[in-house]
């Protein structure tokens, strides 16, 4: 079992790398340093430009392997897994890290199933065990009530998915050099029994999982009309709008906005929870956010225990005031001719 | 055509706590329930059967301790035709790969299914890995994050909820589909269904009833090992501001703005 090399699975859309690709480089750089191994970024797609691939090298990849074919422009499990397995079997990487996106969460377990190896989903911390050199994978379990550290002692590659936004993108490494390889897989690896026949972009400007700032609304909003408060604030701040299940079940916000156990898991830089009590099922989807701000009229609301900043007050007072101040700040800024954006 | 729904028995979510002294899990004698998303998967299957007379059988399969017959009985009460439980001490300690391997052996035993439905993830392990791994082991195409499923000529059409929108995919032939909550609204059992379920037998298959080498089962065959379990330090030092009067509200809003600027969000 002579495996070596740290691999990440970068993601792209329409030929542009997604930000999570650079976060993955950040996750993997320290692992590659600790293990003294090279760092390879894999990118599936249809003929990405050198300039785009070079971005991965500028942020730490020693090698970029672009797996390129028209059939690989958007994710389909079978061709992606067939190509990935072919490369894994040829090159025997020791570690493979992907993002816990809809792609990573589908492709990695499929490949792990075929290769008979271990995979740990949704990790919030990765490290190398000093004695053994094994990958230590830490993830929340039981609705975030406990953390478990997991390893894969005997099977290779050791695989993990990590939550988007749980790390910053890797910084630029001036002078870092690397190679770009392009591989056009043979036709037989590109067969797929599934086929994308339509795609409808979401109406929301930004999905909650892509956003650095999420503002979520709960039952405290009392009725659908009041959601305009959170929409206004979100548009001012370029934030995505999230929701508790109570808000979704009442039809105030669509299901794709639901955050929690039976919705999405997010880890933005800042998460604002307004009129949300902080039920364990909601916390399961957002408690790994970098900074949490809660606005709730009930001083006993559990959400406060998970927040950096807890505003105990009426959201119908706080949110309009906040919007007004931000609007005033922006007006002042543009009057001065200097904008922060 | 036959449909199989995979059902996992999970503890009601709040029931898991941690013994901070020993660092072990306390699984209280709490209620076990059907994994919530599996109810949505079952409902999708029931609706597909209601819509088409080509679907002749709807089975439910679970792997777990003997007590998991309870969730299969529940599935029978809701309208499933047959409940099958894979249960053996040899299966204990399985990780997701091993669970998928065991379920795959069970399915090979049971026969051919045109559609296999799973929940997207379970509330206890929350890995969401079993479905795709099982599809890989059965060499079936997998469709994850499904928010709607329809039968179409020679296969299925599935709508998927992705980060940036909805995708529609078609599958030719059999497939394994992992469903989200949005895929259906689960029905309640009828009195008649409950009566039928009381009389029905859950078929139990143990390790010797599967063509599964013993070295592929349980903890020892699992690629992953849990090394430590600990309590997360998520109880944060919360800075509290009481904003019940105008001055407090002003202060609160200034503090939010300050924090947003500090974090680069403004
Ligand atoms: C299996 C299962 C899965 C679940 N999955 C999810 C999930 O994915 N996501 C999820 O969110 N929930 C989920 N839930 C539901 C969860 O248990 C809670 O019921 C839900 O999160 C509560 O939503 P809420 O906080 O909006 O409502 P509530 O708990 O009713 O809280 C409303 C809060 O608003 C505050 N409030 C009221 N008025 C004001 C005001 N004027 N100003 C400020 N604050 C005000 C109140 O003090 C209260 O704290 C799940 C439950 C189960 C059993
Ligand atoms: N032991 C099991 N028995 C039956 N189905 C299971 C089992 N474990 C997982 N599943 C199925 O796989 C889905 C995802 O589970 P998990 O990978 O544990 O998050 C569940 O919703 C079930 O449909």
PDB file of C-alpha atoms in Angstrom, chain A residues 7 9 42-45 65-69 71-72 76-91 107 111 183-191:
ATOM      1  CA  UNK A   7      -5.436  15.585  -3.503  1.00  0.00           C
ATOM      2  CA  UNK A   9     -11.257  18.099  -5.683  1.00  0.00           C
ATOM      3  CA  UNK A  42      -8.206  17.913  -9.557  1.00  0.00           C
ATOM      4  CA  UNK A  43     -10.672  19.846 -11.680  1.00  0.00           C
ATOM      5  CA  UNK A  44     -13.399  18.301 -13.785  1.00  0.00           C
ATOM      6  CA  UNK A  45     -14.799  20.392 -16.601  1.00  0.00           C
ATOM      7  CA  UNK A  65      -4.880  17.774 -13.015  1.00  0.00           C
ATOM      8  CA  UNK A  66      -7.650  18.939 -15.310  1.00  0.00           C
ATOM      9  CA  UNK A  67      -9.934  16.116 -16.362  1.00  0.00           C
ATOM     10  CA  UNK A  68     -11.525  17.547 -19.433  1.00  0.00           C
ATOM     11  CA  UNK A  69     -14.416  16.473 -21.658  1.00  0.00           C
ATOM     12  CA  UNK A  71     -19.523  15.344 -20.772  1.00  0.00           C
ATOM     13  CA  UNK A  72     -17.795  16.653 -17.631  1.00  0.00           C
ATOM     14  CA  UNK A  76     -22.887  13.493 -13.237  1.00  0.00           C
ATOM     15  CA  UNK A  77     -21.976  10.754 -10.777  1.00  0.00           C
ATOM     16  CA  UNK A  78     -20.999   7.980 -13.158  1.00  0.00           C
ATOM     17  CA  UNK A  79     -18.470   9.640 -15.493  1.00  0.00           C
ATOM     18  CA  UNK A  80     -16.998  11.668 -12.630  1.00  0.00           C
ATOM     19  CA  UNK A  81     -16.529   8.596 -10.474  1.00  0.00           C
ATOM     20  CA  UNK A  82     -15.196   6.444 -13.319  1.00  0.00           C
ATOM     21  CA  UNK A  83     -12.554   9.052 -14.167  1.00  0.00           C
ATOM     22  CA  UNK A  84     -11.681   9.738 -10.541  1.00  0.00           C
ATOM     23  CA  UNK A  85     -11.265   6.036  -9.803  1.00  0.00           C
ATOM     24  CA  UNK A  86      -9.078   5.577 -12.841  1.00  0.00           C
ATOM     25  CA  UNK A  87      -6.716   8.289 -11.611  1.00  0.00           C
ATOM     26  CA  UNK A  88      -6.785   7.029  -8.019  1.00  0.00           C
ATOM     27  CA  UNK A  89      -5.936   3.521  -9.182  1.00  0.00           C
ATOM     28  CA  UNK A  90      -3.073   4.788 -11.332  1.00  0.00           C
ATOM     29  CA  UNK A  91      -1.556   7.252  -8.902  1.00  0.00           C
ATOM     30  CA  UNK A 107     -19.227  11.724  -5.690  1.00  0.00           C
ATOM     31  CA  UNK A 111     -16.214   6.375  -5.056  1.00  0.00           C
ATOM     32  CA  UNK A 183      -6.312  14.556 -19.326  1.00  0.00           C
ATOM     33  CA  UNK A 184      -8.973  13.690 -21.868  1.00  0.00           C
ATOM     34  CA  UNK A 185     -10.466  10.490 -20.551  1.00  0.00           C
ATOM     35  CA  UNK A 186     -11.385   7.737 -22.994  1.00  0.00           C
ATOM     36  CA  UNK A 187     -14.984   7.472 -24.121  1.00  0.00           C
ATOM     37  CA  UNK A 188     -15.729   4.375 -22.046  1.00  0.00           C
ATOM     38  CA  UNK A 189     -15.174   6.314 -18.827  1.00  0.00           C
ATOM     39  CA  UNK A 190     -17.652   8.994 -19.857  1.00  0.00           C
ATOM     40  CA  UNK A 191     -20.789   6.860 -20.044  1.00  0.00           C
TER      41      UNK A 191
END
